[in-house]
XYZ file of C-alpha atoms in Angstrom:
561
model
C 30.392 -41.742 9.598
C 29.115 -44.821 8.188
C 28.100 -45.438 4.732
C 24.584 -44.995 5.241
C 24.841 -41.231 6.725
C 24.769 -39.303 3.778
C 21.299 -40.711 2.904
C 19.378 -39.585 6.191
C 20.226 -36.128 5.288
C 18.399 -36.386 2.431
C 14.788 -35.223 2.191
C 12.348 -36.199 -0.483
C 10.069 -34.136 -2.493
C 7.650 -34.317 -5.181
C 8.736 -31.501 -8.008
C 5.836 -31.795 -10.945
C 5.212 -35.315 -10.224
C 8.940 -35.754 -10.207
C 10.725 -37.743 -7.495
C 13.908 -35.840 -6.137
C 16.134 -35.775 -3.097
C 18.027 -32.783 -1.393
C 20.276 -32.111 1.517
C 18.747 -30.330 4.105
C 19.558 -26.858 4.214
C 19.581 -26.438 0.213
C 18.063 -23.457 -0.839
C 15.257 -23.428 -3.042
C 17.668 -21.161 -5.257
C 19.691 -23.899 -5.656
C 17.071 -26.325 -6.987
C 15.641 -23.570 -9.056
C 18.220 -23.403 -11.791
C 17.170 -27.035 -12.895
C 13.444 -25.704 -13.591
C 14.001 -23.035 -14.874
C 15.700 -25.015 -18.127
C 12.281 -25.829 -18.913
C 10.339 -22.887 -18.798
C 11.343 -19.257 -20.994
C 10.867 -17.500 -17.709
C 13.034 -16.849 -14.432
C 11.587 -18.955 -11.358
C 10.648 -16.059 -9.331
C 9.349 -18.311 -5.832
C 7.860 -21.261 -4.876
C 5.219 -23.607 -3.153
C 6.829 -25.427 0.028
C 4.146 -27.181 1.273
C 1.486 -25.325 -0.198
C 2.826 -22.271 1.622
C 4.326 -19.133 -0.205
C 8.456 -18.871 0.153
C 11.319 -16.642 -1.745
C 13.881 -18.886 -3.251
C 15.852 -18.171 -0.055
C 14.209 -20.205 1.625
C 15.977 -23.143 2.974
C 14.662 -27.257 2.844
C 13.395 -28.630 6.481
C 10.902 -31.010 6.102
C 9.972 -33.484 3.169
C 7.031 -32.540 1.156
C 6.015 -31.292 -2.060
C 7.687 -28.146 -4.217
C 6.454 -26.240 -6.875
C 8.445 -23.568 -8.686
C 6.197 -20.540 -10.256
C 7.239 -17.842 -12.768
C 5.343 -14.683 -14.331
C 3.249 -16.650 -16.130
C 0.722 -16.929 -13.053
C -0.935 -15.082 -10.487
C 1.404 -15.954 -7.874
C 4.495 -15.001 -9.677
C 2.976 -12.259 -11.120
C 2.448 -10.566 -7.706
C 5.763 -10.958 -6.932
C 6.889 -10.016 -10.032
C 5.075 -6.183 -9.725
C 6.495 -5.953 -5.830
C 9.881 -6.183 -7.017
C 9.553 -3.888 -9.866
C 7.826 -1.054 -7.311
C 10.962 -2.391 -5.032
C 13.570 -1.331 -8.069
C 11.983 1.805 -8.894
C 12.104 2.673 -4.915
C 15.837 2.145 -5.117
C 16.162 4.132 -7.981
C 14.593 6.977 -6.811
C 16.661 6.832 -3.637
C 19.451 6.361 -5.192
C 18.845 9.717 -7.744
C 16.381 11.424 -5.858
C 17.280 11.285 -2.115
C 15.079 14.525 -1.409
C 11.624 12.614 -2.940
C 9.191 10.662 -1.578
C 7.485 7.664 -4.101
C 4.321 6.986 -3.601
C 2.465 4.071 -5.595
C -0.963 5.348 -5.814
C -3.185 2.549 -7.058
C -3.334 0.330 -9.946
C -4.564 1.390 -13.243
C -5.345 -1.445 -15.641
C -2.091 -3.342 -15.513
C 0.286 -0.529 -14.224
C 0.563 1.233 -11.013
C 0.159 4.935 -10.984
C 3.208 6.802 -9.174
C 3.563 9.475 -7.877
C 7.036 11.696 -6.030
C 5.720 14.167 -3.555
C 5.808 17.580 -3.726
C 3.681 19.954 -5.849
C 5.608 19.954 -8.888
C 4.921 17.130 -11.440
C 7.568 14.639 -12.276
C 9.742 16.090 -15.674
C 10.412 14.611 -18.571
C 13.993 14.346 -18.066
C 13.639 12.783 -14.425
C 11.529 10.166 -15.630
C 13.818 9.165 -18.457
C 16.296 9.096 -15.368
C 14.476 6.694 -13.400
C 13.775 4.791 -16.053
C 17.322 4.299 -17.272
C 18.604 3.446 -13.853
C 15.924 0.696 -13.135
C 16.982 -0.663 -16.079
C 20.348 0.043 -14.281
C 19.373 -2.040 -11.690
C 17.942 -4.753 -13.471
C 21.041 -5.470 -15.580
C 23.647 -5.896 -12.315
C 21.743 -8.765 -11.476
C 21.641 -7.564 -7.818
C 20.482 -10.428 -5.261
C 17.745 -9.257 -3.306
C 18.508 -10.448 0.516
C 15.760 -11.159 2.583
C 16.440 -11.092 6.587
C 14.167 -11.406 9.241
C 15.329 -9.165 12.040
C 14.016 -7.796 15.432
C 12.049 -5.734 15.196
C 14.058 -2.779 16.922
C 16.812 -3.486 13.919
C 14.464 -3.546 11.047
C 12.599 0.141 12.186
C 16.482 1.146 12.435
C 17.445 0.073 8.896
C 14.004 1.590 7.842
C 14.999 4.783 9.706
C 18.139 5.006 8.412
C 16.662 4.754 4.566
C 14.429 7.957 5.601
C 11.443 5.710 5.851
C 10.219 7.429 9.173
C 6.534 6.912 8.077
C 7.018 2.988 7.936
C 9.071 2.654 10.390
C 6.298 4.483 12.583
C 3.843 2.343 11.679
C 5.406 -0.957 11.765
C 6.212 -0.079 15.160
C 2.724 -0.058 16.032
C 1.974 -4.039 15.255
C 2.493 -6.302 18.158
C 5.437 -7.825 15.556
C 8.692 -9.048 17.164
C 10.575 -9.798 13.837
C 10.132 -7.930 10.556
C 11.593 -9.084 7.261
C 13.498 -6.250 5.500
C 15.034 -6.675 1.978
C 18.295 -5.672 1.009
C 19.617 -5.041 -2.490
C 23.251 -3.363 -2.499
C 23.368 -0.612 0.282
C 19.705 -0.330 0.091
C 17.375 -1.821 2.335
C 13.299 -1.779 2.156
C 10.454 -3.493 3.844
C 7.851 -5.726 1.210
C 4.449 -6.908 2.382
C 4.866 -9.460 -0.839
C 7.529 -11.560 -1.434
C 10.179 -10.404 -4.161
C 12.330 -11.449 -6.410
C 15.573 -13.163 -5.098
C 17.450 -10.996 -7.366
C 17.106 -7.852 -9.761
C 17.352 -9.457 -13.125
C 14.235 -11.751 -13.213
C 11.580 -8.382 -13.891
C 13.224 -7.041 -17.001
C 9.613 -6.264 -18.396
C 8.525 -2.849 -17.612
C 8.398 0.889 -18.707
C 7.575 4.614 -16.958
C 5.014 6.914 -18.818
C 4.085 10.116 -17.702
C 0.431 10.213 -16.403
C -1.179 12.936 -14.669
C 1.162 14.315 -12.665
C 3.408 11.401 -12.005
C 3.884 8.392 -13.797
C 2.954 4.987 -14.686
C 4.865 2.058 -13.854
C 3.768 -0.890 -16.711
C 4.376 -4.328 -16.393
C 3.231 -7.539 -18.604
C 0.705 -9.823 -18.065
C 0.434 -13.754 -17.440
C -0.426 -14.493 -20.612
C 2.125 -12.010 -22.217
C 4.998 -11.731 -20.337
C 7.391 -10.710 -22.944
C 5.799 -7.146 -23.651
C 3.794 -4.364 -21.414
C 0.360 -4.955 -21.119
C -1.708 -1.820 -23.274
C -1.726 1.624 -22.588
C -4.708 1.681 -19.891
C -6.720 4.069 -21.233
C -9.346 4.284 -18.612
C -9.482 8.366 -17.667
C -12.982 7.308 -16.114
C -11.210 4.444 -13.686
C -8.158 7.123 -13.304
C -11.038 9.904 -11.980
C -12.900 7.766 -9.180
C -9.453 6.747 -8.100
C -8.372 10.354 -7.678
C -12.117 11.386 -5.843
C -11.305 8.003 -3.267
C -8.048 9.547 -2.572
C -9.600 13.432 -2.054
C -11.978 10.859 0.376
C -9.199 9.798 2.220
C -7.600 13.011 2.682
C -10.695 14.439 3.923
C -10.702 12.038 6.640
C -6.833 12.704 7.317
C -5.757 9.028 6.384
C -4.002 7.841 3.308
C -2.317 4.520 4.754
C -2.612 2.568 7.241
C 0.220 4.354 9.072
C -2.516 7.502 9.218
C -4.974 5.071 10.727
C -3.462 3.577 13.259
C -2.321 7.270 14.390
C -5.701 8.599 14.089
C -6.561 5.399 16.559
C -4.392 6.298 18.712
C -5.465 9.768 19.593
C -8.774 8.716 20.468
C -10.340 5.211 20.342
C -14.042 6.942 19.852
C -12.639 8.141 16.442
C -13.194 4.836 14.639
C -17.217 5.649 14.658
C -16.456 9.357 13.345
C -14.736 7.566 11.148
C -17.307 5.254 10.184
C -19.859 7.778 9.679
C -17.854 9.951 7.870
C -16.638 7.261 4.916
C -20.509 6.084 5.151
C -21.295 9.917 4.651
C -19.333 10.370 1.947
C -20.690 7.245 0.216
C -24.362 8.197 0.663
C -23.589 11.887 -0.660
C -22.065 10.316 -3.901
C -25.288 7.913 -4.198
C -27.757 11.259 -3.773
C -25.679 13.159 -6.735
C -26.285 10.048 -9.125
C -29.619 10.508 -7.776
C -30.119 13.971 -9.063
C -28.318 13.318 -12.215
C -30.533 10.263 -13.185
C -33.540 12.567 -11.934
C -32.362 15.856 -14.178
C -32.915 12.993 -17.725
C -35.565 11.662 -16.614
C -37.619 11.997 -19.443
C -35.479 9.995 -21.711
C -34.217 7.408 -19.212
C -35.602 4.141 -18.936
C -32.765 1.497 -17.746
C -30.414 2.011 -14.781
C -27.880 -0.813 -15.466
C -25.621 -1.404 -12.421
C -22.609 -3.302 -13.728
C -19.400 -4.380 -11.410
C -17.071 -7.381 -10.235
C -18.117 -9.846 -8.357
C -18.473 -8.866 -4.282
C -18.859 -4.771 -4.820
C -22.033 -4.097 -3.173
C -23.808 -3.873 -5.950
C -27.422 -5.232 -4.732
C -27.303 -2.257 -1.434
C -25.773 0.009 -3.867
C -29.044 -0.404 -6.065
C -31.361 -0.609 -3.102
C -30.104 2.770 -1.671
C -30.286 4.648 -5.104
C -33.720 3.195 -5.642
C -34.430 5.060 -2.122
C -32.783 8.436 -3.327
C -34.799 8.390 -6.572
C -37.677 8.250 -4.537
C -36.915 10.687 -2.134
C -37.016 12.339 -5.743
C -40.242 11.661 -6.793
C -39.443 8.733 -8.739
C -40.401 5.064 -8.528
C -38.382 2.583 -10.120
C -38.393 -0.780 -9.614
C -35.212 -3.096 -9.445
C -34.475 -6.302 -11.246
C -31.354 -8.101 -9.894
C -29.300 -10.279 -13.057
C -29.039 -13.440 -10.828
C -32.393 -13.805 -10.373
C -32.388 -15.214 -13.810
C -29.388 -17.193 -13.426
C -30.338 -20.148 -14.946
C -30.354 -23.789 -13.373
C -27.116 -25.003 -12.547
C -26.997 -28.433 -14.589
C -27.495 -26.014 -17.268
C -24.833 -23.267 -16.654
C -21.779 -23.078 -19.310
C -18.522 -24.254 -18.321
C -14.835 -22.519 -19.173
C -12.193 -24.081 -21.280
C -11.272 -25.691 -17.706
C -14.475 -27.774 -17.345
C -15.361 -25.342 -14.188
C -18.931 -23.693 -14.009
C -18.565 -20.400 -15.298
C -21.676 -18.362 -13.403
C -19.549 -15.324 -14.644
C -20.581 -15.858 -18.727
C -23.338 -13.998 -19.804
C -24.867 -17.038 -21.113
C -25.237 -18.151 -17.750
C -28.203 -15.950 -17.740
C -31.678 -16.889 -19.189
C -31.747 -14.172 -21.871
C -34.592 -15.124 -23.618
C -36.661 -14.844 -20.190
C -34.846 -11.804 -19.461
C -34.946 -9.730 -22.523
C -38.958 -11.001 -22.457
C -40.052 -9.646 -19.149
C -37.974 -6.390 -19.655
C -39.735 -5.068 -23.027
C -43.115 -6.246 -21.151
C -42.326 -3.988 -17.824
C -41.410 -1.533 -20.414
C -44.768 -1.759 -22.098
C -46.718 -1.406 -18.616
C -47.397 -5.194 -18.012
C -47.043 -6.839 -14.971
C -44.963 -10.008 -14.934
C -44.141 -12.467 -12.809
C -40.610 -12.667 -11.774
C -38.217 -15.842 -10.837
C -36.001 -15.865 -7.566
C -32.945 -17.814 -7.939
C -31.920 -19.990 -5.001
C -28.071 -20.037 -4.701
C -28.258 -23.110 -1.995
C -30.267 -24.865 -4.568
C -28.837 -23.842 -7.275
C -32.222 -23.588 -9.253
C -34.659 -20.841 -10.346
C -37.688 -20.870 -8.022
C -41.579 -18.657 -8.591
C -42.635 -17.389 -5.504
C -45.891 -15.250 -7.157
C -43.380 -12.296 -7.746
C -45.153 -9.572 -9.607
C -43.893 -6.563 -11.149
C -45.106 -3.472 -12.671
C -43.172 -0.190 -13.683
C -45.280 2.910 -14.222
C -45.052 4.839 -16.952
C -41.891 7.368 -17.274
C -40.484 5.791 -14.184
C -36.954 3.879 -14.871
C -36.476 0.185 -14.299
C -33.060 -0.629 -12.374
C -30.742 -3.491 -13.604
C -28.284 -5.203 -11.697
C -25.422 -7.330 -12.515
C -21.954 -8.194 -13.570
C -23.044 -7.481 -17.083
C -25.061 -4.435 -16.965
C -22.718 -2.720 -19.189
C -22.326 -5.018 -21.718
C -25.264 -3.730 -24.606
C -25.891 -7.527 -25.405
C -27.723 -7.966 -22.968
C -29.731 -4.905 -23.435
C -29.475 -4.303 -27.442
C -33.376 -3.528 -27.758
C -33.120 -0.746 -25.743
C -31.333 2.644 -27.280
C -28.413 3.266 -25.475
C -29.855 7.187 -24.905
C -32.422 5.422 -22.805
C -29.839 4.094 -20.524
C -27.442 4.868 -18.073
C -24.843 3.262 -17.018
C -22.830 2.775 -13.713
C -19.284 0.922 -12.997
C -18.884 -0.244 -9.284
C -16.206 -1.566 -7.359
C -14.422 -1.773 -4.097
C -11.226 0.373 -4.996
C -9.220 -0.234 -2.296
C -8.742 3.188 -1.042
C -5.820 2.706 2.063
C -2.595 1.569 1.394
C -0.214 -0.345 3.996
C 2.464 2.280 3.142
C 3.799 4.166 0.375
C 4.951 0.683 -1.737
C 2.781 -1.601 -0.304
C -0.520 -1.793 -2.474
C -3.797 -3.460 -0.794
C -4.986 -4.989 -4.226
C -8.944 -4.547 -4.786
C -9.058 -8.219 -5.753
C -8.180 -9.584 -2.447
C -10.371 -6.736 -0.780
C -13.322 -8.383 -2.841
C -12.138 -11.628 -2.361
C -12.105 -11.297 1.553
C -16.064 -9.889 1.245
C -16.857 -12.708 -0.686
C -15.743 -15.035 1.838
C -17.059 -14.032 4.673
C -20.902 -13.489 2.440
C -20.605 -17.040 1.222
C -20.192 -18.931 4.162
C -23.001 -16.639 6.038
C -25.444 -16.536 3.388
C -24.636 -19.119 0.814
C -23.678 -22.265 2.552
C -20.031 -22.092 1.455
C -16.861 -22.571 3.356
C -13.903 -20.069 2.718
C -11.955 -22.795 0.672
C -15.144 -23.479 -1.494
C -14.917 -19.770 -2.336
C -10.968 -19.822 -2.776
C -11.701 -22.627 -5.527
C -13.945 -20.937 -7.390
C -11.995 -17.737 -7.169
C -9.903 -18.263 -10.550
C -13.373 -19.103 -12.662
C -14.632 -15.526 -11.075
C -11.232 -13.647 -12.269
C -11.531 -15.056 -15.286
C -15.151 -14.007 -15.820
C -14.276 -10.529 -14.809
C -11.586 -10.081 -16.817
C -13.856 -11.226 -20.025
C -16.647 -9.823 -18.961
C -16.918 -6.506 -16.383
C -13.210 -5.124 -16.722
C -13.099 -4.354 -20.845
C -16.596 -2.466 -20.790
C -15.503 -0.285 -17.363
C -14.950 2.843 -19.684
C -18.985 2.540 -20.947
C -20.268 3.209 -17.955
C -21.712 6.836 -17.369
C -20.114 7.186 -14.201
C -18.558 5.014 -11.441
C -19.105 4.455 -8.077
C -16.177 3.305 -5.152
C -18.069 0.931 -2.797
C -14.555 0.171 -0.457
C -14.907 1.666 2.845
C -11.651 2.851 4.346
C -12.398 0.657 7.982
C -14.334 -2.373 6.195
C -10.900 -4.858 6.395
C -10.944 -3.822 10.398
C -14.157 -5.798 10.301
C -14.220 -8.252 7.919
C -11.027 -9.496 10.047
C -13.401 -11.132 12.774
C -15.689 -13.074 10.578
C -12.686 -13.515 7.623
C -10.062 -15.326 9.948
C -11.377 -18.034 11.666
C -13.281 -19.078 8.004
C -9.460 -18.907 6.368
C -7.455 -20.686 9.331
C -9.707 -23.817 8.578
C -8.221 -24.176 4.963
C -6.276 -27.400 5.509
C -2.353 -26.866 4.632
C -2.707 -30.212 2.146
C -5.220 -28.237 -0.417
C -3.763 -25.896 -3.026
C -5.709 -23.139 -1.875
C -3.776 -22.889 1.433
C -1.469 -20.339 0.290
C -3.868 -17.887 -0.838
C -6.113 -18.578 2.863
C -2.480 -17.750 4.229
C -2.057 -14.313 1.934
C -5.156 -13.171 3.335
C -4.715 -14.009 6.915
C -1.009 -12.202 6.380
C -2.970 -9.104 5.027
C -5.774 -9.149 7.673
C -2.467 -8.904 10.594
C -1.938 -5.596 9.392
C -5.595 -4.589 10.686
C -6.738 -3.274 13.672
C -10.179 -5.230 14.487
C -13.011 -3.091 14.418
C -16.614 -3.543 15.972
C -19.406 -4.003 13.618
C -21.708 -2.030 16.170
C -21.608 1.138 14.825
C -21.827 0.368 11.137
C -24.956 1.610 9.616
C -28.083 -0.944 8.893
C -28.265 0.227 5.184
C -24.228 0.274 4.687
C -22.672 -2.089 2.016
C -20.831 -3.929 4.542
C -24.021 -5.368 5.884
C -24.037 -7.181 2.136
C -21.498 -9.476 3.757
C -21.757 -9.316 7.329
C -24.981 -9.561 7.705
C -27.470 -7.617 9.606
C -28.867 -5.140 6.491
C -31.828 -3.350 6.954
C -32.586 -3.226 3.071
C -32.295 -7.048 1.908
C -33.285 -9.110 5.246
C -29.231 -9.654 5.598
C-alpha cells in the first residue's frame, strides 16, 4: 500500500459544525463515546443523513451526523421503546406463562397490562420492577439483526410470540429486524437503545388492574414525569378499547385477520366504528339536552387535527334532532391577522397561544349573542392569513346554547364572564385505538400528525414538509395549552377511527416521499412512511359524507370539504 491509502478510507462528516474523519465501517457506537463527554446523558441514536439509525449502524457514505439523547423527541421515543423492551424481558424472564400488553399512554407513562383475569399483585410488580432494574444494571447490548424473514417469525416463535409472528407474516416484508438482548430476542417498530443501561429512569405503579410504566420527560430527564392523574383520560381509553373488542380487533394482527376472512368486512367495519362514534355523539346529545335550562356554552376543546369542527357540526345536528337550536362559533375564525400573531421563545408563530385569538372581539360578540343580538361574524382565511367579513350574521334564541370550538375551549380565560354552571365542557382527541402488537404503541401524535398533513396540503395550500416544520410550535402549544386542562372537561370524546390510517395512507405517502433527504424534517417524513407500511390501504368509498375523516380527506357533506 502506498502512503496515501489510509486516507481514501476515510470519510468526512460534519458532527455539530465539527469537521471529523472516520474509517469506513466504524460504528456510530464508536464515535458516540466522544459526544457523549459533553452532554449528562447517554447518546441513545443518531441522524445519518437526516435519516434515523441505532448506534449500530455502520459509516458508508460521507455526510452529516448528529448524535441525540433523552433530552429530545427523537431520543425520547427511543428511550420509552427500550424501556417497554426491558420490561418485556423481564416478564419473560419471571413470568413465562403471561402475556404483556402495553395498553396506551397515559400522560407520560404507558398503562400495562399481563393477561388473564386476575390483576397484577403487589409482590409481582415489585418483582418486575426489581429485575428491570436487573436488567438495566448488566449493561446488556441490545443487538439489532436484520434477518429473513422466515428466521425472524422463527426467533419470534420460539419467544412464544405466535401473535406477532402471525402478523408480521402477513406484510409483503422479506427482512425483519429482531433485537436481541442476552437469550432474549424481540421485534421493535422504534429503534432502541444499543444497550440496557442508557434508560435507568423509570418506575411500575399499580393502576387499575395492571400497572404503569413511568418514564421522564425531555426537559427532566433525571426524575419520572408526575403521577398522571387523569381518571377522565384513563376512562375514554378503556370505552375505545371495549370499541375495539366489540369489533373483534385490538391490533393490527386482529385486522389483518379479520381482512382476510372476507375483503367486504372492511365496510362492516367502517360502519360499525362510524356507528359507534355517532351513538357516543347522540348520548352527549341527550345529556346536554337533560340541563338545558342552565346551559348556555358548549365549549369543544382538543389538539390540533381531532375533528373537532365535524365533531361540533354533528352534535349541533343531534341537539336538533332534540329540539334544540344552537348555533356554532368556531375559535379560528377570530384568529387574528398573521403579522400580528405572538411568536414562542423560538421566534416561530405560535397560532397555538391563546393570545393568538382576538379576545376582545371574541368575548364582545359572545355576551351580545348571549343577550339576543345579532352580530356580524369574521371568517378567517388560512391561505391569506387574514380575518375577512363576508356579511356573516348571527343570532341565538333565547334558552338555546351557543357552541364553541377550539383548542382552548377549556381553558376559563377565555370564557371567565360566563359561570362555569352555564357551561359544559368536552375534551377531544384521536386516541389511537389499534396497536401494531402487544409492545408496539401507534402514538396519537403521529396519528394527528398524519391527518394534519394530508388536510393541509388539500385545503390549506401547504406541502407535507411545511406541516412537519411547524409541527414542534403545535406540540408545544398543546402541551401549554389543551393537555393540562384535559381533566376540566365534562366528558371526552375519541375521534380515531380504527381503519382511518388504511386511508390516510393514499393521500399521506406520496405528500411525505417528496420531503427532500437534505431538510431536517426528512426523518420524521420517513417515521411516518415506516408507520403507514404497516397498513393495509383502504378505499375512501365507503366512508360516510358526515364522518370525521372527510375533515381531512375531503369530500364532507357538513363543511363543503
Amino acid at each position: 500500500m502506498g502512503p496515501d491509502s489510509k486516507k481514501e478510507e476515510l470519510l468526512a462528516f460534519t458532527i455539530d459544525g465539527e469537521q471529523i474523519e472516520a474509517p469506513v465501517g466504524t460504528t456510530l457506537l464508536n464515535l458516540a463515546a466522544a459526544y457523549e463527554e459533553k452532554s449528562s446523558y447517554p447518546v441513545l441514536g443518531a441522524k445519518y443523513n437526516n435519516e434515523l439509525v441505532d448506534l449500530y449502524t455502520e459509516l458508508t457514505v460521507p455526510g452529516r451526523l448528529e448524535f441525540y439523547n433523552v433530552t429530545s423527541e427523537d431520543g425520547m421515543r427511543v428511550y420509552r421503546q427500550t424501556l417497554v423492551f426491558i420490561l418485556a424481558k423481564a416478564v419473560n424472564e419471571l413470568f413465562p406463562n403471561r402475556k404483556l400488553v402495553v395498553e396506551h399512554s397515559l400522560g407520560k407513562s404507558y398503562y400495562c397490562e399481563l393477561n388473564g383475569d386476575e390483576a397484577v399483585s403487589p409482590l409481582e410488580l415489585i418483582a418486575l420492577e426489581a429485575k428491570m432494574r436487573e436488567i438495566i444494571e448488566a449493561e446488556e447490548p441490545i443487538i439489532p439483526q436484520d434477518l429473513s424473514s422466515e428466521n425472524a417469525l422463527r426467533i419470534l416463535e420460539a419467544q412464544g410470540y405466535e401473535d406477532k409472528s402471525a402478523y408480521l407474516a402477513k406484510l409483503p416484508w422479506k427482512n425483519i429486524r429482531v433485537y436481541t438482548a442476552g437469550s432474549y430476542s424481540n421485534y421493535s417498530y422504534q429503534l432502541l437503545a444499543p444497550d440496557t443501561g442508557r434508560v435507568p429512569v423509570f418506575k411500575l405503579e399499580a393502576y387499575a388492574k395492571g400497572f404503569l410504566l413511568r418514564f421522564p420527560t425531555t426537559g427532566n430527564p433525571s426524575q419520572v414525569a408526575p403521577y398522571p392523574n387523569l381518571p377522565k383520560l384513563g376512562q375514554v381509553f378503556r370505552e375505545s378499547e371495549q370499541w375495539a373488542r366489540i369489533l373483534g380487533i385490538s391490533n393490527l394482527a386482529g385486522l389483518f385477520c379479520f381482512l382476510m376472512k372476507d375483503p367486504q368486512e372492511m365496510t362492516n367495519l367502517i360502519h360499525i366504528a362510524e356507528a359507534l362514534q355517532e351513538k357516543k355523539i347522540a348520548s352527549i346529545a341527550d345529556e346536554i339536552y337533560a340541563q338545558r335550562e342552565k346551559l348556555r356554552l358548549i365549549l369543544i376543546a382538543g389538539p390540533s387535527s381531532s375533528g373537532k369542527t365535524t365533531f361540533a357540526q354533528r352534535l349541533a345536528i343531534q341537539l336538533r334532532v332534540l329540539g334544540l337550536q344552537p348555533i356554532k362559533i368556531s375559535l379560528d375564525d377570530y384568529f387574528v391577522n398573521r403579522e400580528q400573531t405572538p411568536r414562542d421563545e423560538w421566534g416561530e408563530i405560535d397560532f397555538e397561544a391563546l393570545e393568538a385569538i382576538d379576545l376582545p372581539l371574541f368575548n364582545e360578540q359572545l355576551q351580545q349573542l348571549i343577550a339576543g343580538d345579532a352580530v356580524e361574524t369574521p371568517v378567517f382565511n388560512f391561505q391569506t392569513g387574514s380575518r375577512e367579513w363576508n356579511q356573516c350574521r348571527m343570532q341565538v334564541n333565547p334558552g338555546h346554547p351557543i357552541i364553541i370550538e377550539g383548542i382552548h375551549g377549556l381553558n376559563e380565560r377565555l370564557t371567565s364572564a360566563v359561570k362555569r354552571e352555564n357551561k359544559y365542557k368536552i375534551y377531544i382527541s384521536a386516541l389511537t385505538q389499534i396497536c401494531i402488537d402487544d409492545h408496539n404503541r401507534i402514538p396519537t401524535t403521529d396519528t394527528r400528525l398524519i391527518r394534519r398533513i394530508v388536510r393541509d396540503y388539500r385545503f390549506r395550500g401547504q406541502s407535507a414538509l411545511g406541516t412537519l416544520k411547524l409541527w414542534p410550535s403545535v406540540r408545544r402549544g398543546e402541551e401549554k395549552n389543551i393537555f393540562p386542562f384535559q381533566e376540566e372537561a365534562d366528558i371526552m370524546f375519541n375521534s380515531s377511527l380504527i381503519y382511518e390510517l388504511g386511508v390516510l395512507k393514499k393521500y399521506a405517502y406520496p405528500l411525505l416521499n417528496a420531503v427532500s433527504e437534505q431538510e431536517k424534517e426528512y426523518s420524521d417524513a420517513r417515521r411516518l412512511l415506516d408507520l403507514l407500511e404497516y397498513f393495509p390501504e383502504v378505499s375512501e368509498q365507503n366512508v360516510p359524507l358526515n364522518s370525521i375523516l372527510r375533515e381531512f380527506i375531503g369530500g364532507s357533506s357538513i363543511h363543503g370539504k
